[in-house]
Coordinates of C-alpha atoms and ligand atoms in Angstrom, one line a residue:
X1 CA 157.8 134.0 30.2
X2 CA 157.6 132.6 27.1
X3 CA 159.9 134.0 24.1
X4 CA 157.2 134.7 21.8
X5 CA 155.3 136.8 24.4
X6 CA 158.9 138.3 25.2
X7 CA 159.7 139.2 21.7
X8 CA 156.1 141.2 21.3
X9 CA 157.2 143.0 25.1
X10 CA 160.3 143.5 23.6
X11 CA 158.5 145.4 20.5
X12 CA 156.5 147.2 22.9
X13 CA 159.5 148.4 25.3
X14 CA 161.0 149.7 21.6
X15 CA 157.9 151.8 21.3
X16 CA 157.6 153.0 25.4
X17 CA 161.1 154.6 24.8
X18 CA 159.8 157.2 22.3
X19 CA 156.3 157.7 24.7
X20 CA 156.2 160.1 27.5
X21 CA 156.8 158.6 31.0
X22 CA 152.7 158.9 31.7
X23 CA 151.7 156.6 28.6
X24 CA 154.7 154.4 29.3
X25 CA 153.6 154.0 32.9
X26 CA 149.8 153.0 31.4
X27 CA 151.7 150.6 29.0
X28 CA 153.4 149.0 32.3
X29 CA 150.5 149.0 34.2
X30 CA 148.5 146.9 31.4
X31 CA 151.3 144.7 30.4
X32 CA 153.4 143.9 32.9
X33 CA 152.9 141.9 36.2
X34 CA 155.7 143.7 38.0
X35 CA 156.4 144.5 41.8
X36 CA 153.8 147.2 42.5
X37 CA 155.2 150.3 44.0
X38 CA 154.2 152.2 47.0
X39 CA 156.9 154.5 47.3
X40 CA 157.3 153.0 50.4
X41 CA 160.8 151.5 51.9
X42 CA 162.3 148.2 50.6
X43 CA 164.8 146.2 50.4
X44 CA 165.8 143.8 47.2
X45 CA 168.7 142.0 46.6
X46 CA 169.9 138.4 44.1
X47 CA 169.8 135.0 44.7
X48 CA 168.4 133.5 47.9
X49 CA 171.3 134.5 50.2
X50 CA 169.5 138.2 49.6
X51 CA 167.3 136.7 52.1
X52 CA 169.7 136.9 55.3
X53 CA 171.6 140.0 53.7
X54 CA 168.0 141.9 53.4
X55 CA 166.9 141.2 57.1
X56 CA 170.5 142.8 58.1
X57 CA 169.9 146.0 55.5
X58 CA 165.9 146.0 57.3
X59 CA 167.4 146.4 60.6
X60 CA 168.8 150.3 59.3
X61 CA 165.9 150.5 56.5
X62 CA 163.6 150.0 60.2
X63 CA 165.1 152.4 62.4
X64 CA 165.2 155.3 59.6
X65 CA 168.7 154.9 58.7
X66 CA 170.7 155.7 55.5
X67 CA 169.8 153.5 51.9
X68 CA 173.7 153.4 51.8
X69 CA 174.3 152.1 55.2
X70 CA 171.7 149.3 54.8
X71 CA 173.1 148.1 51.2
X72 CA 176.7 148.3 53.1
X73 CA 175.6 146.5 56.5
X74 CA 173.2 143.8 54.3
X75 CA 175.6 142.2 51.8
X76 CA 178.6 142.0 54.1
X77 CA 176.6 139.1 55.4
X78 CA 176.9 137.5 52.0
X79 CA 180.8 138.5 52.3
X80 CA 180.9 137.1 55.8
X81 CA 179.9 133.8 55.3
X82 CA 181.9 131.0 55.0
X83 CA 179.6 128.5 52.8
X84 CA 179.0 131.1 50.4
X85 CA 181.4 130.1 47.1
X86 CA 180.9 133.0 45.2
X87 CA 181.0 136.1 47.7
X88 CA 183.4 137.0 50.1
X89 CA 186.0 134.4 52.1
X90 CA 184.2 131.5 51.1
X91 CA 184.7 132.5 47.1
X92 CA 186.8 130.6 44.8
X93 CA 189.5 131.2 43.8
X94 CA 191.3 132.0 40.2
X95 CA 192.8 129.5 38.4
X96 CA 196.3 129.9 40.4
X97 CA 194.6 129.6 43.4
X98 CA 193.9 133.4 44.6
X99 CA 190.7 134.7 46.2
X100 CA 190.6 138.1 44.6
X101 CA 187.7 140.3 45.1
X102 CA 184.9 142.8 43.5
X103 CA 183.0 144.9 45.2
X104 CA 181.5 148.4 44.4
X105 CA 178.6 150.6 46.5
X106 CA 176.8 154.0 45.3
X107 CA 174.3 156.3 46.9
X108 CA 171.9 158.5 45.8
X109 CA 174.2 161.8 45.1
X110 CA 176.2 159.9 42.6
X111 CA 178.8 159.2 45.4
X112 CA 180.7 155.6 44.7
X113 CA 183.4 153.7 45.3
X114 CA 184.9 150.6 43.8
X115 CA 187.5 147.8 44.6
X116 CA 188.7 144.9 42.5
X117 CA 191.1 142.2 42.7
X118 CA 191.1 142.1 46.5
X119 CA 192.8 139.7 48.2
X120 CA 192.7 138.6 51.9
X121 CA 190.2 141.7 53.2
X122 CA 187.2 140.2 55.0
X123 CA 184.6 143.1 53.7
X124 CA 185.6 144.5 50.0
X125 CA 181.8 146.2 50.1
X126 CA 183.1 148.1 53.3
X127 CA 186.4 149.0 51.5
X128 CA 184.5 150.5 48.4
X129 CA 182.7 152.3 50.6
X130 CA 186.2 153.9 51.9
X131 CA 187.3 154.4 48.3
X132 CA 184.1 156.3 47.6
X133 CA 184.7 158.4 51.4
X134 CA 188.1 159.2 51.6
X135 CA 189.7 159.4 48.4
X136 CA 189.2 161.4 45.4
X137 CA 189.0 158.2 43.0
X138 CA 186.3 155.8 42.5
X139 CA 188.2 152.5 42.1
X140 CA 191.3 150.7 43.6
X141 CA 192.2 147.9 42.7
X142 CA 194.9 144.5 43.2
X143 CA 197.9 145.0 45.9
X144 CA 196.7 149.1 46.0
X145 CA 193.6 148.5 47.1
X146 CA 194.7 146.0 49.5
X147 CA 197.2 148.2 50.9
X148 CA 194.7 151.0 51.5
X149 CA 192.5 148.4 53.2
X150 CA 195.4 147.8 55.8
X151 CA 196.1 151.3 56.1
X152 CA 192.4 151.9 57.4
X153 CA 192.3 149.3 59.6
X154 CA 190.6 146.3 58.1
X155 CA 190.9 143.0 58.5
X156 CA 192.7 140.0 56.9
X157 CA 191.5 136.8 56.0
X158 CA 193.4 133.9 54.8
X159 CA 191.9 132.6 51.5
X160 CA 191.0 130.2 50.3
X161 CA 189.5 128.5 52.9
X162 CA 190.2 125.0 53.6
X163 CA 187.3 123.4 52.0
X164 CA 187.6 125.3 49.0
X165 CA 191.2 125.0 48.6
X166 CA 190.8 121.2 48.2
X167 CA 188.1 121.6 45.4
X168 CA 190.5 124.1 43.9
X169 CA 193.3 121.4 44.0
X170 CA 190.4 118.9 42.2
X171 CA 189.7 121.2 39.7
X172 CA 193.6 121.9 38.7
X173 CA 194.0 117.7 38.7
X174 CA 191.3 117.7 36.5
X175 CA 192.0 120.0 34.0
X176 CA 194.5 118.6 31.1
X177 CA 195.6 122.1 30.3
X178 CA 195.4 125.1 31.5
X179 CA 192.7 127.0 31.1
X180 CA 191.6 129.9 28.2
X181 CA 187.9 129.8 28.9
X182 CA 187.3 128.7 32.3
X183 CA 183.8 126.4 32.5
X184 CA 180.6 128.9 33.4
X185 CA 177.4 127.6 34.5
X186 CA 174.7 128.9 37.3
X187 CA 176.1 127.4 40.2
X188 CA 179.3 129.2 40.2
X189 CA 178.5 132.8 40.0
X190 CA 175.8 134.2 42.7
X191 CA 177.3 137.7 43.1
X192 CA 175.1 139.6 45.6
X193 CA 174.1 142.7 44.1
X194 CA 171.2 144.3 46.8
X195 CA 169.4 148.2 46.0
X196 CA 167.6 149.7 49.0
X197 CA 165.4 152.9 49.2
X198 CA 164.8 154.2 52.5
X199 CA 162.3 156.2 54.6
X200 CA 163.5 159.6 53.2
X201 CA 163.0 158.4 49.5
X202 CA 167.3 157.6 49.3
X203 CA 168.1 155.2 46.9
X204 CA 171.5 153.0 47.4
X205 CA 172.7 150.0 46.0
X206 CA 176.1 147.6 46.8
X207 CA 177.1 144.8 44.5
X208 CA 180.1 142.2 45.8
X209 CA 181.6 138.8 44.5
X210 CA 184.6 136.6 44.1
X211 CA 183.4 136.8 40.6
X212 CA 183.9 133.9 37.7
X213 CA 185.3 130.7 39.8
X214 CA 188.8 129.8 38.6
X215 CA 189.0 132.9 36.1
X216 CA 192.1 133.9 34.6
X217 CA 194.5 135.5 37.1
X218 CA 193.5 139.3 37.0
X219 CA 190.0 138.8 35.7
X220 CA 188.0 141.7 36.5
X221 CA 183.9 141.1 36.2
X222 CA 181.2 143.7 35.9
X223 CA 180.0 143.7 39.9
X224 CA 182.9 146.6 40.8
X225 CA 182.1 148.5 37.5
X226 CA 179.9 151.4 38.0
X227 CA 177.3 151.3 35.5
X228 CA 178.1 147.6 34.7
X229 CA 177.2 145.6 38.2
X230 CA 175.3 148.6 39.7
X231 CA 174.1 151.8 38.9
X232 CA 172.1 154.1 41.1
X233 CA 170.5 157.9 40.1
X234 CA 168.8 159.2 43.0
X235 CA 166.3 160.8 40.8
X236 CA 165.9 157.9 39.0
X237 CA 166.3 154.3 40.1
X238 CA 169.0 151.3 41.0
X239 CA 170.0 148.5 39.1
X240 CA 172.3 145.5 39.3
X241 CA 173.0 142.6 38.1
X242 CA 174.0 139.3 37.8
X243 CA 175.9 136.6 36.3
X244 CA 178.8 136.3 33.2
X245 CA 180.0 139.7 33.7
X246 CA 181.4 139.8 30.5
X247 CA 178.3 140.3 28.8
X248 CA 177.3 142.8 31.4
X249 CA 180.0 145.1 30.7
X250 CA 179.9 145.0 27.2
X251 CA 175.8 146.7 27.4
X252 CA 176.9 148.8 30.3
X253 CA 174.2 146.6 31.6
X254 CA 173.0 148.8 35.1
X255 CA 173.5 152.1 33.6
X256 CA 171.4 150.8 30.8
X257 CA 168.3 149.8 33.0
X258 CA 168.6 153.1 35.3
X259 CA 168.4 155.0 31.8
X260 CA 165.4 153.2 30.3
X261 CA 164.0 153.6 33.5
X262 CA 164.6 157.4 32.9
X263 CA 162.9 157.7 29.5
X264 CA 159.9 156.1 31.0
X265 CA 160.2 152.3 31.4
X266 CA 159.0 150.4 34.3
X267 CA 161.8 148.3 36.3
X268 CA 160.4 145.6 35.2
X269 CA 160.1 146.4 31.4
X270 CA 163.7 148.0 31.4
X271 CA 165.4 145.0 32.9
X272 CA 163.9 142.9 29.8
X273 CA 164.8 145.4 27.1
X274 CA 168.6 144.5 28.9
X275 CA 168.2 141.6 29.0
X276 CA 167.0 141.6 25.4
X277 CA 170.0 143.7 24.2
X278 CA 172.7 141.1 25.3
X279 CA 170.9 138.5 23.3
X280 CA 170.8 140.5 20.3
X281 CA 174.9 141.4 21.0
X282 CA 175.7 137.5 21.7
X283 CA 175.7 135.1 18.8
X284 CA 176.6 132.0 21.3
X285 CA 174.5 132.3 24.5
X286 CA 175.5 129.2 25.5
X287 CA 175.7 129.1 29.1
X288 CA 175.5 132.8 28.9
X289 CA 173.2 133.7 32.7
X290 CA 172.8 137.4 33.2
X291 CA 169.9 138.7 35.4
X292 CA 169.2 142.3 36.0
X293 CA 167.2 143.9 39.0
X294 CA 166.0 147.7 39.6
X295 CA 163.7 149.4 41.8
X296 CA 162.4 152.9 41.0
X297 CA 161.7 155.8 43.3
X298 CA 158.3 154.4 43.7
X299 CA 159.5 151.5 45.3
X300 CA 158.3 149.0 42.0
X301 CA 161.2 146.2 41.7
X302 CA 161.6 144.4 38.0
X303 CA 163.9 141.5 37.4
X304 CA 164.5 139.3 34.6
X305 CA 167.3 136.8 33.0
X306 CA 168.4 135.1 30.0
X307 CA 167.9 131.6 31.4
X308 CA 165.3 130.5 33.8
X309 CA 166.6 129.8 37.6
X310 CA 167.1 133.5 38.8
X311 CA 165.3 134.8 41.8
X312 CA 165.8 137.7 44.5
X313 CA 165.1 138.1 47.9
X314 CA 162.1 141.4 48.6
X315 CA 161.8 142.9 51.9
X316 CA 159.0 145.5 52.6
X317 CA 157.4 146.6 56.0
X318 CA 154.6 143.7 54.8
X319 CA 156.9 141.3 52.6
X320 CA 159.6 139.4 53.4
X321 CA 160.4 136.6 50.5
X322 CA 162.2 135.3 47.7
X323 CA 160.7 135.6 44.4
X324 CA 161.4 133.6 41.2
X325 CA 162.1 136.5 38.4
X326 CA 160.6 136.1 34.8
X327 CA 163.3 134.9 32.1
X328 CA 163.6 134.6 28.3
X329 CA 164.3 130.9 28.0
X330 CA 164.5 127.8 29.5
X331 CA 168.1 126.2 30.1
X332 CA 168.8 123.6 27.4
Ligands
SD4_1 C1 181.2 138.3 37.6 N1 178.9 139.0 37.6 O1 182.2 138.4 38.2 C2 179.9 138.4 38.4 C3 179.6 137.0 38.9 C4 178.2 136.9 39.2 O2 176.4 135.7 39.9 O3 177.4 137.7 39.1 N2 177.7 135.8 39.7 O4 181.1 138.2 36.4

């Protein structure tokens, strides 16, 4: 999408949040070539590694399982595998060399759980998931969280893994001081963030990454913030998102979607009025990727970036593909 076009949706989206729902809904329908909704089940999920974590999350969406269970069982493929740099045991590490992980998961009653600065656990969605079970807290995180991981049983990894233990090594050569502002582009940050609604109408989302490759030891990144990386109101809709999480967290960017969403926005339309609030809050969006995606109790999707280049993975009982989302600019 063009800016200009943008700016006048943008315009519009200001005047669809003082409109009831119904005429917002009309306004979608006539301006906005979103994901049509059947209220049906489906699966969506970021970046094209949502295509194998969707088909796993189908398999419980299918047999009239749980939203939450299909979020949990579809991104720990992401986390699982190995060629992956930015999720799970294949993620890079921070700038001393440590793999340390986000993930967080939420259902449709508000229930969530959160982990961050994980180290050496092979499924940090699965662990947030414990969090949100067995504890009265929402979050763990660093040598806490690990520790509760090992007291329930699950299993170590040794990270980082070979191959990217010798880029790490490259990179730390390379660099002629340390660090303040590690380098951000595209490639290195493909969090999986994936929102499901099932059968029975449940809505459930999961969001997991290694976050910001070769970030400063203790980094934290929106994708285990509820509200930030994922947001879910069962009444509502899901969101999540993607890319520098800094710039996430400081819009509360999921929460902020599921609310427009609330006041009548389409997916589509709220993740570009997000989109369009961290560009009005960033003076420098140099290098600056975030890309939101919701679906709505409806079963419409909407997704949309800053930069061109982001796309998510749909799964439906008739679609199964990976679709380019609409974005506000080119990259320079
Ligand atoms: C973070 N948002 O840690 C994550 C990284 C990411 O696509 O989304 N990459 O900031």
């Amino acid at each position: 999408m063009k800016r200009r076009n943008f700016v006048k949706l943008g315009l519009a989206g200001a005047a669809v949040s003082v409109m009831k729902p119904s005429m917002a809904a009309q306004l979608s329908e006539k301006q906005h070539n979103h994901e049509m909704g059947t209220g049906a089940p489906v699966v969506v999920s970021t970046w094209s590694h949502g295509m194998a974590a969707n088909a796993s999350a189908w398999k419980v969406i299918e047999s009239k399982g749980h939203a939450l269970d299909a979020v949990e069982q579809g991104v720990m493929v992401t986390e699982m595998d190995i060629a992956n740099r930015s999720v799970g045991i294949g993620g890079r590490p921070d700038r001393d060399g440590h793999v340390t992980l986000d993930a967080c998961i939420m259902d449709e009653e508000s229930r969530c759980g959160a982990v961050a600065c994980l180290e050496g656990i092979d499924h940090p969605i699965s662990v947030a998931r414990k969090v949100m079970e067995e504890t009265p807290h929402v979050m763990l995180v660093g040598s806490g969280a690990r520790d509760f991981a090992l007291e329930h049983g699950f299993g170590q990894t040794k990270t980082p893994i070979k191959e990217v233990k010798k880029d790490w090594k490259k990179w730390k050569k390379e660099q002629k001081e340390m660090v303040k502002k590690p380098e951000i582009n595209h490639e290195n940050h493909d969090t999986v963030g994936m929102l499901a609604l099932d059968a029975k109408g449940r809505l459930s989302g999961s969001c997991t990454t290694s976050g910001w490759a070769y970030k400063i030891p203790g980094r934290v990144g929106d994708s285990p913030i509820i509200g930030a990386g994922l947001f879910v109101d069962g009444h509502v809709g899901a969101a999540c998102a993607t890319g520098m999480g800094e710039a996430v967290i400081r819009i509360a960017g999921s929460h902020t979607v599921v609310e427009l969403m609330r006041q009548g926005l389409s997916p589509q339309q709220a993740c570009e009025a997000a989109v369009e609030r961290i560009i009005q809050k960033h003076k420098d969006l140099t290098g600056l990727q975030v890309g939101f995606l919701a679906l709505n109790l409806e079963g419409e999707v909407g997704a949309y970036s800053v930069y061109s280049g982001f796309n998510y993975a749909l799964k439906s009982n008739v679609r199964d593909e990976l679709i380019d989302a609409n974005y506000d600019r080119e990259w320079d």
